[in-house]
Amino acid sequence: MAGRTAALSDQERVRREKLEALRALGVEPYGGRFERTHTAARFHEQFGGMSAEALEARPIAVRMAGRMMQKRRQGKAGFAHLQDMTGRFQIYLRQDVLGDTAYEVYKLADIGDIFGVEGTVFRTKTGELTVLVRQFVLLAKSLRPLPEKFHGLKDVELRYRKRYLDLIMNPDVLRTFLLRSKIVRALRSILDAEGFVEVETPTLQPIPGGAAARPFVTYHNALDMEMYLRIAIELHLKRLIVGGIEKVYEIGRVYRNEGVSTKHNPEFTMLELYQAYADFTDIMALTESLIARVAEEAVGTTRIVYQGQPIDLTPPYRRAHMVDLIREATGVDFFRPMSVDEARALARAHGVEVAPHMTVGHIINEFFEQKVEASLIQPTFVYGHPVEISPLAKKNAADPRFTDRFELYIAGREHANAFSELNDPIDQRERFLAQLKERELGNEEAHRMDEDFLEALEVGMPPTGGLGIGVDRLVMLLADQPSIRDVLLFPHMRHAPKEG
RNA sequence: GAGCCAUUAGCUCAGAGGUAGAGCACCUGACUUUUAAUCAGGGUGUCGCAGGUUCGAAUCCUGCAUGGCUCACCA
């Protein structure tokens, strides 16, 4: 890190000199616990309605703490603003009230230092609620200058790499992460209230499964085996359904070894839940209710605006078959039985790109992704995914080319994926075998054979509805953030910065 | 992985072949109700890195690094 090897900047040198000056005054620059009576928010709530006269007539003592963000000294007195997690408050310091030593500490104070104060509440001439400080305690000396007070920290790279500076300087950023916390809390409390059991399952797995994605590979020394970071939670939760935990969920990190973008981070947070004796229509109802209730709880409304676009999250959501949507958009009717060659010809004619391993079902999905997906702004349940791209979903009873599966699209992005879980172990084995063929044809993301999971299914899994929700995307939507990096405290960056 | 753009003081940014700039921050001094405090003075720098062109490069060229955006893959 810079400070250690590189020469100190001028400002860093000055701050270290002040550190010594403080010690010479007998002041310890790194203090201990400091009991507070008020946060900034509570301070403004409680005293905001009181007049200068009322405050003067009956002085109220407070103890508060925070990081110094502004300092305005004028000779033998001065002001400063301290910032805590809830906001800022002003303090007023006078040499004749504080005494010479404490006032000297104020004179040596830098933007970024953390102080505890004790004093009484008053209003200044300009009306600002302020603490007249009687006791001024240095709790932590800051040895590096903070970003500029007016423009703040704008450099996107620095904001992500040094998120603590971003949080100090940009109140909106803190708000976004507090909202994220609220959203996750709301998801938990709603599911808990619905009788779902929260569990934790392995993230290190011998066979990665439950999704189509390339895994991260790692190595277990003692067991002398390769292991994978999980790409989904699915297969373990279904084992728990087999085990009799009839309503089960997990909110956890999954890892996919793929590109980084404004919409993708190599590790992201999924909510997966499974409900025995339900099917995908039950899950649809649960999904829209869950999203609406989370929106109500986190942002207070289901009528939100995302990146300038009004979006109404009030249930019920539109339901549309994938094939109908493709027909609306392109005129192509995939309900009509057709050969792979026919489907490929249609793809060529409509400029839809296809890969060598693709069969009719894959091509239908490509049509959907390339021609329909981006236009689904209002919440839409797209159901009836082709069986080839849904190796873990039950086939539709009336038309086995498709599955009882849906994805929820909002703002042109997939927000949820759900289906009636395939509980026929014979069919599941055939699906895995078909996936293995795809793998041989070059689809690296095809599902692997998982004998242990098949064994669980053979014991018998009740009919089950399952759901996965991308929590980061839900936060992006509700927090109106355009990039996944703005809802991850420490998003992945290409490389660590060089030494020095 | 590809294309486009960016990288100059602690931070936010100007400068487009000829002595390295501004605001904030910082340093010195003044100031006991200020609030982007004010006033007087002070520039603190490996112009991302490495080569090249040139009498001379922050500026032009090449490569590299990092980041952003778009695309590809995915959720």
Coordinates of C-alpha atoms (C1' of nucleotides) in Angstrom, one line a residue:
Chain A
M1 CA 0.0 0.0 0.0
A2 CA 1.2 3.5 -0.7
G3 CA 1.9 5.0 2.8
R4 CA 4.4 2.2 3.6
T5 CA 6.7 2.1 0.7
A6 CA 6.1 5.3 -1.2
A7 CA 7.1 8.7 0.1
L8 CA 4.4 10.4 2.1
S9 CA 2.6 13.3 0.5
D10 CA 2.9 16.7 2.0
Q11 CA -0.5 16.4 3.7
E12 CA 0.3 13.0 5.1
R13 CA 3.5 14.3 6.6
V14 CA 1.7 17.3 8.2
R15 CA -0.9 15.0 9.8
R16 CA 1.8 12.8 11.3
E17 CA 3.4 15.9 12.7
K18 CA 0.1 16.8 14.3
L19 CA -0.1 13.4 15.8
E20 CA 3.2 14.1 17.6
A21 CA 2.0 17.5 18.6
L22 CA -1.1 16.0 20.1
R23 CA 0.9 13.5 22.1
A24 CA 3.1 16.3 23.3
L25 CA 0.0 18.0 24.6
G26 CA -0.8 14.8 26.4
V27 CA -3.7 13.9 24.1
E28 CA -4.0 10.3 22.9
P29 CA -5.0 10.4 19.3
Y30 CA -6.7 7.0 19.3
G31 CA -9.3 7.0 22.0
G32 CA -11.6 4.4 23.4
R33 CA -15.3 3.9 23.9
F34 CA -17.5 7.0 23.8
E35 CA -21.1 6.8 25.0
R36 CA -23.5 8.8 22.9
T37 CA -26.9 10.2 23.8
H38 CA -27.8 11.2 20.2
T39 CA -27.1 10.4 16.6
A40 CA -27.3 13.2 14.1
A41 CA -30.8 12.1 13.0
R42 CA -32.2 11.9 16.5
F43 CA -30.6 15.2 17.4
H44 CA -32.4 16.9 14.5
E45 CA -35.6 15.1 15.2
Q46 CA -35.7 15.9 18.9
F47 CA -34.5 19.5 18.8
G48 CA -35.5 20.6 15.3
G49 CA -38.8 22.0 16.5
M50 CA -37.4 23.9 19.4
S51 CA -36.8 27.7 19.2
A52 CA -33.5 29.4 20.1
E53 CA -35.1 30.9 23.2
A54 CA -36.5 27.6 24.4
L55 CA -33.1 26.0 24.0
E56 CA -31.4 28.8 25.8
A57 CA -33.9 28.8 28.7
R58 CA -33.3 25.2 29.5
P59 CA -30.0 24.0 28.1
I60 CA -29.9 20.3 27.1
A61 CA -26.8 18.3 27.4
V62 CA -25.9 15.8 24.6
R63 CA -23.0 13.5 23.8
M64 CA -22.4 12.8 20.1
A65 CA -19.6 11.6 17.9
G66 CA -18.6 11.6 14.3
R67 CA -16.1 12.3 11.6
M68 CA -15.1 15.9 11.0
M69 CA -16.2 16.9 7.5
Q70 CA -15.9 20.7 7.6
K71 CA -14.0 23.0 9.8
R72 CA -14.4 26.8 10.0
R73 CA -12.1 28.4 12.5
Q74 CA -12.0 32.0 13.3
G75 CA -9.5 32.9 15.9
K76 CA -10.5 31.9 19.4
A77 CA -13.7 30.1 18.3
G78 CA -14.9 28.1 15.4
F79 CA -17.4 25.7 13.9
A80 CA -17.2 22.2 12.4
H81 CA -19.6 19.6 11.1
L82 CA -19.3 16.1 12.3
Q83 CA -20.9 13.2 10.4
D84 CA -22.2 9.9 11.8
M85 CA -24.1 7.1 10.1
T86 CA -27.3 9.1 10.2
G87 CA -26.2 12.5 9.0
R88 CA -24.3 15.6 10.0
F89 CA -24.5 18.0 12.9
Q90 CA -22.7 21.2 13.6
I91 CA -20.5 21.9 16.6
Y92 CA -19.3 25.2 18.0
L93 CA -16.1 25.5 19.9
R94 CA -14.8 28.4 22.0
Q95 CA -11.5 28.7 23.6
D96 CA -13.0 30.3 26.7
V97 CA -15.4 27.4 27.1
L98 CA -13.1 24.5 26.2
G99 CA -9.9 25.6 27.8
D100 CA -6.5 26.1 26.0
T101 CA -5.6 22.4 25.6
A102 CA -8.9 21.2 24.1
Y103 CA -9.0 24.3 21.9
E104 CA -5.5 23.5 20.7
V105 CA -6.8 20.0 19.8
Y106 CA -9.5 21.7 17.7
K107 CA -6.9 23.9 16.0
L108 CA -4.9 20.7 15.2
A109 CA -8.0 18.9 13.9
D110 CA -8.1 17.8 10.3
I111 CA -11.0 17.0 8.0
G112 CA -11.5 13.3 8.5
D113 CA -10.6 13.1 12.2
I114 CA -13.2 11.4 14.5
F115 CA -14.3 13.2 17.6
G116 CA -16.6 12.7 20.5
V117 CA -18.3 15.8 21.9
E118 CA -20.2 16.7 25.0
G119 CA -22.1 20.0 25.2
T120 CA -25.4 21.8 25.1
V121 CA -27.8 22.4 22.3
F122 CA -28.4 25.8 20.9
R123 CA -29.3 27.6 17.7
T124 CA -26.9 29.9 15.9
K125 CA -27.8 33.4 14.5
T126 CA -28.6 31.7 11.2
G127 CA -30.8 29.2 12.9
E128 CA -28.8 26.1 12.7
L129 CA -29.1 23.6 15.5
T130 CA -25.6 23.3 17.0
V131 CA -23.8 21.7 19.9
L132 CA -21.8 24.2 22.1
V133 CA -18.9 21.9 23.0
R134 CA -17.7 21.7 26.6
Q135 CA -15.8 18.5 26.2
F136 CA -13.9 17.7 22.9
V137 CA -12.4 14.2 22.7
L138 CA -10.2 13.0 19.8
L139 CA -11.2 9.4 19.1
A140 CA -9.2 8.8 15.9
K141 CA -6.7 10.9 14.0
S142 CA -7.0 10.6 10.3
L143 CA -3.6 10.4 8.5
R144 CA -4.8 10.8 5.0
P145 CA -6.8 13.7 3.4
L146 CA -10.3 12.9 2.4
P147 CA -11.6 13.7 -1.1
E148 CA -12.6 17.2 -1.9
K149 CA -15.6 18.4 0.2
F150 CA -17.7 19.9 -2.6
H151 CA -17.2 17.5 -5.6
G152 CA -16.7 14.5 -3.4
L153 CA -15.2 11.3 -4.8
K154 CA -16.2 10.8 -8.5
D155 CA -13.5 8.5 -9.8
V156 CA -15.4 5.3 -10.3
E157 CA -12.4 3.1 -9.9
L158 CA -11.5 4.7 -6.5
R159 CA -15.1 4.6 -5.4
Y160 CA -15.2 0.8 -5.9
R161 CA -11.7 0.0 -4.7
K162 CA -11.9 2.3 -1.7
R163 CA -15.6 1.9 -0.9
Y164 CA -15.0 3.4 2.6
L165 CA -14.2 6.7 1.0
D166 CA -17.2 6.4 -1.2
L167 CA -19.4 5.8 1.9
I168 CA -17.9 8.7 3.8
M169 CA -18.2 11.2 0.9
N170 CA -21.4 10.1 -1.0
P171 CA -24.5 9.9 1.2
D172 CA -26.5 8.3 -1.6
V173 CA -24.2 5.3 -1.6
L174 CA -24.8 4.7 2.0
R175 CA -28.5 5.0 1.4
T176 CA -28.3 2.4 -1.4
F177 CA -26.6 -0.1 0.9
L178 CA -28.9 0.5 3.8
L179 CA -31.7 -0.1 1.3
R180 CA -30.1 -3.4 0.2
S181 CA -30.0 -4.5 3.8
K182 CA -33.7 -3.6 4.2
I183 CA -34.6 -5.6 1.1
V184 CA -32.8 -8.7 2.2
R185 CA -34.3 -8.3 5.6
A186 CA -37.8 -8.0 4.1
L187 CA -37.3 -11.1 2.0
R188 CA -36.4 -13.0 5.1
S189 CA -39.2 -11.8 7.2
I190 CA -41.8 -12.4 4.6
L191 CA -40.6 -16.0 3.9
D192 CA -40.2 -16.7 7.6
A193 CA -43.8 -15.5 8.1
E194 CA -44.9 -17.8 5.3
G195 CA -43.4 -20.8 7.1
F196 CA -40.3 -21.2 5.0
V197 CA -37.2 -22.6 6.8
E198 CA -33.9 -20.9 6.1
V199 CA -31.0 -23.2 5.6
E200 CA -27.3 -23.1 4.6
T201 CA -25.9 -25.6 2.2
P202 CA -22.4 -26.1 0.8
T203 CA -20.8 -23.6 -1.5
L204 CA -17.9 -26.0 -2.1
Q205 CA -19.2 -28.9 -4.2
P206 CA -17.8 -31.9 -5.9
I207 CA -20.1 -31.5 -8.8
P208 CA -21.5 -28.1 -9.7
G209 CA -25.1 -28.2 -10.7
G210 CA -28.5 -26.5 -10.8
A211 CA -27.7 -24.0 -13.5
A212 CA -26.0 -23.7 -16.9
A213 CA -22.8 -21.9 -16.1
R214 CA -19.1 -22.4 -15.9
P215 CA -17.8 -22.9 -12.4
F216 CA -14.8 -21.8 -10.5
V217 CA -12.5 -24.7 -9.7
T218 CA -10.6 -25.1 -6.5
Y219 CA -8.7 -27.9 -4.8
H220 CA -9.1 -29.6 -1.4
N221 CA -5.7 -30.7 -0.2
A222 CA -6.7 -33.1 2.6
L223 CA -9.3 -34.9 0.4
D224 CA -7.0 -34.7 -2.6
M225 CA -9.8 -33.7 -4.9
E226 CA -11.0 -30.9 -7.2
M227 CA -14.0 -29.0 -5.9
Y228 CA -16.2 -26.3 -7.4
L229 CA -17.7 -23.2 -6.1
R230 CA -21.5 -23.6 -6.4
I231 CA -23.2 -22.1 -9.4
A232 CA -26.7 -22.5 -7.9
I233 CA -28.3 -23.6 -4.7
E234 CA -30.9 -25.8 -6.3
L235 CA -29.8 -29.4 -5.9
H236 CA -29.1 -29.2 -2.2
L237 CA -32.4 -27.6 -1.5
K238 CA -34.2 -30.2 -3.4
R239 CA -32.4 -32.9 -1.4
L240 CA -33.9 -31.1 1.7
I241 CA -37.4 -31.3 0.1
V242 CA -36.8 -35.1 -0.3
G243 CA -35.7 -35.0 3.4
G244 CA -39.1 -33.5 4.4
I245 CA -38.3 -29.8 4.9
E246 CA -41.4 -28.9 2.9
K247 CA -40.8 -25.1 2.6
V248 CA -37.2 -24.3 2.5
Y249 CA -35.1 -21.3 1.3
E250 CA -31.5 -20.0 1.2
I251 CA -30.2 -16.6 0.5
G252 CA -26.6 -17.0 -0.5
R253 CA -23.7 -16.4 -2.7
V254 CA -23.2 -18.3 -6.0
Y255 CA -20.2 -18.1 -8.2
R256 CA -20.1 -18.2 -12.0
N257 CA -16.9 -18.1 -14.0
E258 CA -17.9 -15.6 -16.6
G259 CA -17.5 -12.1 -17.7
V260 CA -17.7 -9.0 -15.6
S261 CA -20.1 -6.2 -16.7
T262 CA -22.5 -3.7 -15.3
K263 CA -25.0 -6.5 -14.9
H264 CA -22.7 -9.4 -13.9
N265 CA -20.4 -10.0 -11.0
P266 CA -18.6 -13.3 -10.7
E267 CA -20.2 -13.8 -7.3
F268 CA -23.7 -12.7 -6.7
T269 CA -26.6 -13.3 -4.3
M270 CA -29.4 -15.7 -5.0
L271 CA -32.6 -16.4 -3.2
E272 CA -33.8 -19.9 -3.9
L273 CA -36.9 -21.4 -2.3
Y274 CA -38.7 -24.7 -2.7
Q275 CA -42.2 -25.5 -1.7
A276 CA -43.5 -29.1 -1.6
Y277 CA -46.9 -30.0 -3.1
A278 CA -46.9 -26.8 -5.1
D279 CA -46.3 -26.2 -8.8
F280 CA -45.1 -23.3 -10.9
T281 CA -48.5 -21.5 -10.8
D282 CA -48.3 -21.4 -7.0
I283 CA -44.8 -20.0 -7.3
M284 CA -46.0 -17.4 -9.7
A285 CA -48.5 -16.1 -7.2
L286 CA -45.8 -16.3 -4.5
T287 CA -43.3 -14.4 -6.6
E288 CA -45.4 -11.4 -7.4
S289 CA -46.6 -11.2 -3.9
L290 CA -43.1 -11.4 -2.6
I291 CA -41.8 -8.7 -4.9
A292 CA -44.7 -6.4 -4.3
R293 CA -44.4 -6.8 -0.5
V294 CA -40.6 -6.3 -0.5
A295 CA -41.1 -3.1 -2.6
E296 CA -43.8 -1.9 -0.2
E297 CA -41.5 -2.5 2.8
A298 CA -38.3 -1.3 1.3
V299 CA -39.3 1.7 -0.8
G300 CA -42.9 2.2 0.4
T301 CA -44.6 1.7 -3.0
T302 CA -45.1 -0.8 -5.8
R303 CA -45.1 2.0 -8.4
I304 CA -41.5 2.6 -8.9
V305 CA -39.3 4.4 -11.4
Y306 CA -36.3 2.6 -12.8
Q307 CA -33.8 4.8 -14.8
G308 CA -36.6 7.2 -15.7
Q309 CA -39.0 4.4 -16.6
P310 CA -42.2 4.0 -14.6
I311 CA -42.7 0.4 -13.5
D312 CA -45.7 -0.9 -11.8
L313 CA -44.9 -3.8 -9.5
T314 CA -48.5 -4.2 -8.3
P315 CA -49.8 -7.8 -8.9
P316 CA -51.0 -9.5 -10.9
Y317 CA -48.3 -9.5 -13.5
R318 CA -48.8 -10.2 -17.1
R319 CA -48.4 -13.9 -18.0
A320 CA -47.3 -14.8 -21.5
H321 CA -46.1 -18.0 -23.2
M322 CA -42.6 -17.7 -24.6
V323 CA -43.8 -18.9 -28.0
D324 CA -46.7 -16.4 -28.2
L325 CA -44.3 -13.6 -27.4
I326 CA -41.9 -14.7 -30.2
R327 CA -44.9 -14.9 -32.6
E328 CA -45.9 -11.3 -31.6
A329 CA -42.4 -10.0 -32.2
T330 CA -41.4 -11.9 -35.3
G331 CA -44.5 -13.7 -36.7
V332 CA -42.7 -17.1 -36.3
D333 CA -44.9 -19.8 -34.8
F334 CA -42.9 -22.3 -32.8
F335 CA -46.0 -24.2 -31.7
R336 CA -46.0 -25.7 -35.2
P337 CA -43.9 -28.9 -35.2
M338 CA -40.7 -28.4 -37.0
S339 CA -37.3 -30.0 -37.7
V340 CA -34.0 -28.6 -36.5
D341 CA -33.1 -27.6 -40.0
E342 CA -36.3 -25.7 -40.4
A343 CA -35.7 -23.9 -37.1
R344 CA -32.1 -23.0 -38.2
A345 CA -33.4 -21.6 -41.5
L346 CA -35.9 -19.4 -39.5
A347 CA -33.1 -18.3 -37.3
R348 CA -31.0 -17.3 -40.3
A349 CA -33.9 -15.5 -41.9
H350 CA -34.5 -13.5 -38.8
G351 CA -30.9 -12.8 -38.0
V352 CA -30.9 -14.9 -34.8
E353 CA -27.5 -16.4 -34.0
V354 CA -27.3 -20.1 -33.1
A355 CA -24.5 -22.4 -31.9
P356 CA -23.7 -25.9 -33.2
H357 CA -25.2 -27.8 -30.2
M358 CA -28.6 -26.1 -30.6
T359 CA -31.8 -28.0 -31.3
V360 CA -35.3 -26.5 -31.8
G361 CA -35.8 -25.7 -28.1
H362 CA -32.5 -23.8 -27.9
I363 CA -33.4 -21.9 -31.0
I364 CA -36.7 -20.9 -29.6
N365 CA -34.9 -19.6 -26.5
E366 CA -32.5 -17.7 -28.8
F367 CA -35.4 -16.1 -30.6
F368 CA -36.8 -15.1 -27.2
E369 CA -33.6 -13.6 -25.9
Q370 CA -32.7 -11.8 -29.0
K371 CA -36.1 -10.6 -30.2
V372 CA -38.3 -10.3 -27.1
E373 CA -36.5 -10.0 -23.8
A374 CA -35.4 -6.4 -23.9
S375 CA -38.9 -5.2 -24.6
L376 CA -40.4 -6.6 -21.4
I377 CA -40.4 -3.5 -19.3
Q378 CA -43.4 -4.1 -17.1
P379 CA -43.3 -7.2 -14.9
T380 CA -44.0 -10.2 -17.1
F381 CA -44.1 -13.9 -16.4
V382 CA -42.8 -15.6 -19.4
Y383 CA -43.7 -19.3 -19.2
G384 CA -43.3 -22.5 -21.2
H385 CA -39.6 -22.7 -21.8
P386 CA -38.4 -25.5 -24.1
V387 CA -37.4 -28.7 -22.4
E388 CA -33.9 -28.7 -23.9
I389 CA -32.9 -25.6 -21.9
S390 CA -34.7 -26.7 -18.7
P391 CA -33.1 -29.9 -17.6
L392 CA -34.5 -29.7 -14.1
A393 CA -38.1 -28.7 -14.9
K394 CA -41.1 -30.9 -15.3
K395 CA -42.5 -31.2 -18.8
N396 CA -45.8 -29.7 -19.6
A397 CA -48.4 -32.4 -19.6
A398 CA -50.2 -31.2 -22.7
D399 CA -47.1 -30.5 -24.8
P400 CA -43.9 -32.2 -23.6
R401 CA -41.7 -30.0 -25.9
F402 CA -42.1 -27.4 -23.2
T403 CA -41.8 -27.2 -19.5
D404 CA -43.9 -25.8 -16.6
R405 CA -41.3 -23.1 -16.1
F406 CA -41.4 -19.3 -16.0
E407 CA -39.0 -16.4 -15.8
L408 CA -40.0 -13.0 -14.5
Y409 CA -38.8 -10.1 -16.6
I410 CA -38.8 -6.5 -15.4
A411 CA -37.0 -3.6 -17.1
G412 CA -35.9 -6.0 -19.8
R413 CA -34.0 -8.2 -17.4
E414 CA -34.6 -11.6 -15.9
H415 CA -35.4 -11.2 -12.2
A416 CA -36.6 -14.7 -11.3
N417 CA -36.6 -18.2 -12.7
A418 CA -39.0 -20.9 -11.4
F419 CA -40.5 -24.2 -12.3
S420 CA -42.4 -27.2 -11.3
E421 CA -39.5 -29.3 -10.2
L422 CA -38.8 -32.5 -12.1
N423 CA -39.4 -35.2 -9.6
D424 CA -39.3 -38.2 -11.9
P425 CA -35.9 -39.8 -11.5
I426 CA -36.0 -41.7 -14.7
D427 CA -36.8 -38.6 -16.7
Q428 CA -34.2 -36.6 -14.8
R429 CA -31.6 -39.2 -15.7
E430 CA -32.5 -38.9 -19.4
R431 CA -32.3 -35.1 -19.1
F432 CA -28.8 -35.3 -17.6
L433 CA -27.8 -37.7 -20.4
A434 CA -29.1 -35.2 -23.0
Q435 CA -27.0 -32.5 -21.2
L436 CA -23.9 -34.7 -21.5
K437 CA -24.4 -35.0 -25.2
E438 CA -24.6 -31.2 -25.4
R439 CA -21.4 -31.0 -23.4
E440 CA -19.7 -33.3 -26.0
L441 CA -21.0 -31.0 -28.8
G442 CA -19.2 -28.1 -27.1
N443 CA -21.6 -26.5 -24.7
E444 CA -19.4 -26.0 -21.7
E445 CA -22.3 -24.8 -19.6
A446 CA -24.4 -28.0 -20.1
H447 CA -25.4 -29.7 -16.9
R448 CA -23.2 -32.5 -15.5
M449 CA -24.4 -35.9 -14.4
D450 CA -25.1 -35.9 -10.7
E451 CA -25.7 -39.5 -9.4
D452 CA -26.0 -38.4 -5.8
F453 CA -28.9 -36.1 -6.7
L454 CA -30.5 -38.8 -8.8
E455 CA -30.3 -41.2 -5.8
A456 CA -32.2 -38.6 -3.7
L457 CA -34.9 -38.3 -6.4
E458 CA -35.2 -42.1 -6.5
V459 CA -36.0 -42.0 -2.8
G460 CA -38.9 -39.9 -3.8
M461 CA -39.4 -36.1 -4.0
P462 CA -42.9 -34.7 -3.6
P463 CA -44.2 -32.5 -6.4
T464 CA -42.5 -29.2 -5.7
G465 CA -42.4 -25.7 -7.0
G466 CA -39.1 -23.9 -6.9
L467 CA -37.9 -20.3 -7.4
G468 CA -34.7 -18.4 -7.8
I469 CA -34.4 -14.6 -7.5
G470 CA -31.3 -12.6 -8.3
V471 CA -31.1 -10.5 -5.2
D472 CA -28.6 -8.0 -6.6
R473 CA -30.9 -7.3 -9.6
L474 CA -33.8 -6.8 -7.3
V475 CA -31.8 -4.3 -5.3
M476 CA -30.8 -2.6 -8.6
L477 CA -34.4 -2.3 -9.5
L478 CA -35.7 -1.0 -6.2
A479 CA -32.7 1.2 -5.6
D480 CA -32.8 2.6 -9.1
Q481 CA -29.2 1.7 -9.8
P482 CA -28.0 1.1 -13.3
S483 CA -25.0 -1.0 -12.4
I484 CA -24.7 -4.1 -10.3
R485 CA -21.4 -2.6 -9.0
D486 CA -23.5 0.1 -7.3
V487 CA -25.3 -2.5 -5.2
L488 CA -22.2 -4.5 -4.3
L489 CA -20.0 -3.0 -1.6
F490 CA -16.9 -4.5 -3.1
P491 CA -17.5 -5.4 -6.8
H492 CA -14.8 -7.4 -8.5
M493 CA -12.3 -5.4 -10.5
R494 CA -9.9 -6.6 -13.1
H495 CA -6.7 -6.5 -11.0
A496 CA -5.5 -5.2 -7.7
P497 CA -3.7 -1.9 -8.1
K498 CA 0.1 -2.1 -8.2
E499 CA 2.3 -1.6 -5.2
G500 CA 3.2 2.0 -4.5
Chain B
rG1 C1' -12.5 -11.8 -25.5
rA2 C1' -13.6 -7.2 -29.2
rG3 C1' -14.5 -1.8 -30.2
rC4 C1' -14.6 3.3 -28.4
rC5 C1' -13.0 6.6 -24.5
rA6 C1' -10.2 8.1 -20.2
rU7 C1' -5.6 8.3 -17.0
rU8 C1' -2.3 15.8 -15.2
rA9 C1' -1.4 18.0 -7.3
rG10 C1' -4.6 14.6 -1.7
rC11 C1' -9.7 15.4 -4.5
rU12 C1' -12.5 17.7 -8.8
rC13 C1' -10.7 19.3 -13.4
rA14 C1' -8.4 22.8 -17.3
rG15 C1' -4.0 22.8 -20.5
rA16 C1' -3.5 20.0 -27.4
rG17 C1' 4.7 20.8 -29.6
rG18 C1' 8.0 25.9 -26.3
rU19 C1' 9.3 27.4 -18.1
rA20 C1' 3.3 22.6 -15.0
rG21 C1' -2.3 25.4 -14.2
rA22 C1' -7.2 26.5 -11.3
rG23 C1' -10.8 25.5 -7.3
rC24 C1' -11.2 22.8 -2.9
rA25 C1' -7.7 20.5 0.5
rC26 C1' -2.9 21.7 2.8
rC27 C1' 1.0 25.4 5.1
rU28 C1' 1.9 30.7 7.5
rG29 C1' -0.8 34.9 9.6
rA30 C1' -5.6 37.7 11.0
rC31 C1' -10.5 36.8 12.8
rU32 C1' -15.4 34.6 19.4
rU33 C1' -22.4 32.8 15.8
rU34 C1' -19.7 30.4 10.8
rU35 C1' -21.7 27.2 7.2
rA36 C1' -18.7 25.5 -0.2
rA37 C1' -16.8 31.1 6.2
rU38 C1' -13.8 35.4 4.8
rC39 C1' -9.0 38.2 4.1
rA40 C1' -3.4 38.3 3.1
rG41 C1' 0.6 35.2 1.6
rG42 C1' 2.6 30.1 -0.1
rG43 C1' 2.3 25.3 -5.6
rU44 C1' 3.0 20.9 -2.6
rG45 C1' 3.7 17.2 -9.3
rU46 C1' 7.5 10.5 -11.9
rC47 C1' 1.4 14.8 -16.4
rG48 C1' -0.5 6.0 -15.7
rC49 C1' 4.2 3.0 -17.4
rA50 C1' 7.9 1.9 -21.3
rG51 C1' 9.8 3.0 -25.9
rG52 C1' 9.9 6.3 -30.3
rU53 C1' 9.5 11.0 -33.4
rU54 C1' 11.5 16.1 -32.4
rC55 C1' 16.3 21.2 -31.2
rG56 C1' 12.3 20.5 -27.6
rA57 C1' 6.8 15.9 -25.6
rA58 C1' 1.8 16.3 -20.5
rU59 C1' 0.7 17.4 -25.8
rC60 C1' 2.4 13.5 -31.7
rC61 C1' 3.3 7.8 -32.7
rU62 C1' 3.7 2.6 -30.8
rG63 C1' 3.2 -1.0 -27.0
rC64 C1' 1.7 -2.1 -22.1
rA65 C1' -1.3 -1.3 -17.5
rU66 C1' -5.7 0.1 -15.1
rG67 C1' -10.7 2.0 -15.4
rG68 C1' -15.4 3.4 -17.8
rC69 C1' -19.1 2.5 -21.7
rU70 C1' -20.9 -0.7 -25.6
rC71 C1' -20.9 -5.7 -27.5
rA72 C1' -20.2 -11.1 -26.6
rC73 C1' -21.3 -15.0 -22.4
rC74 C1' -24.5 -15.3 -18.4
rA75 C1' -28.5 -14.1 -13.8

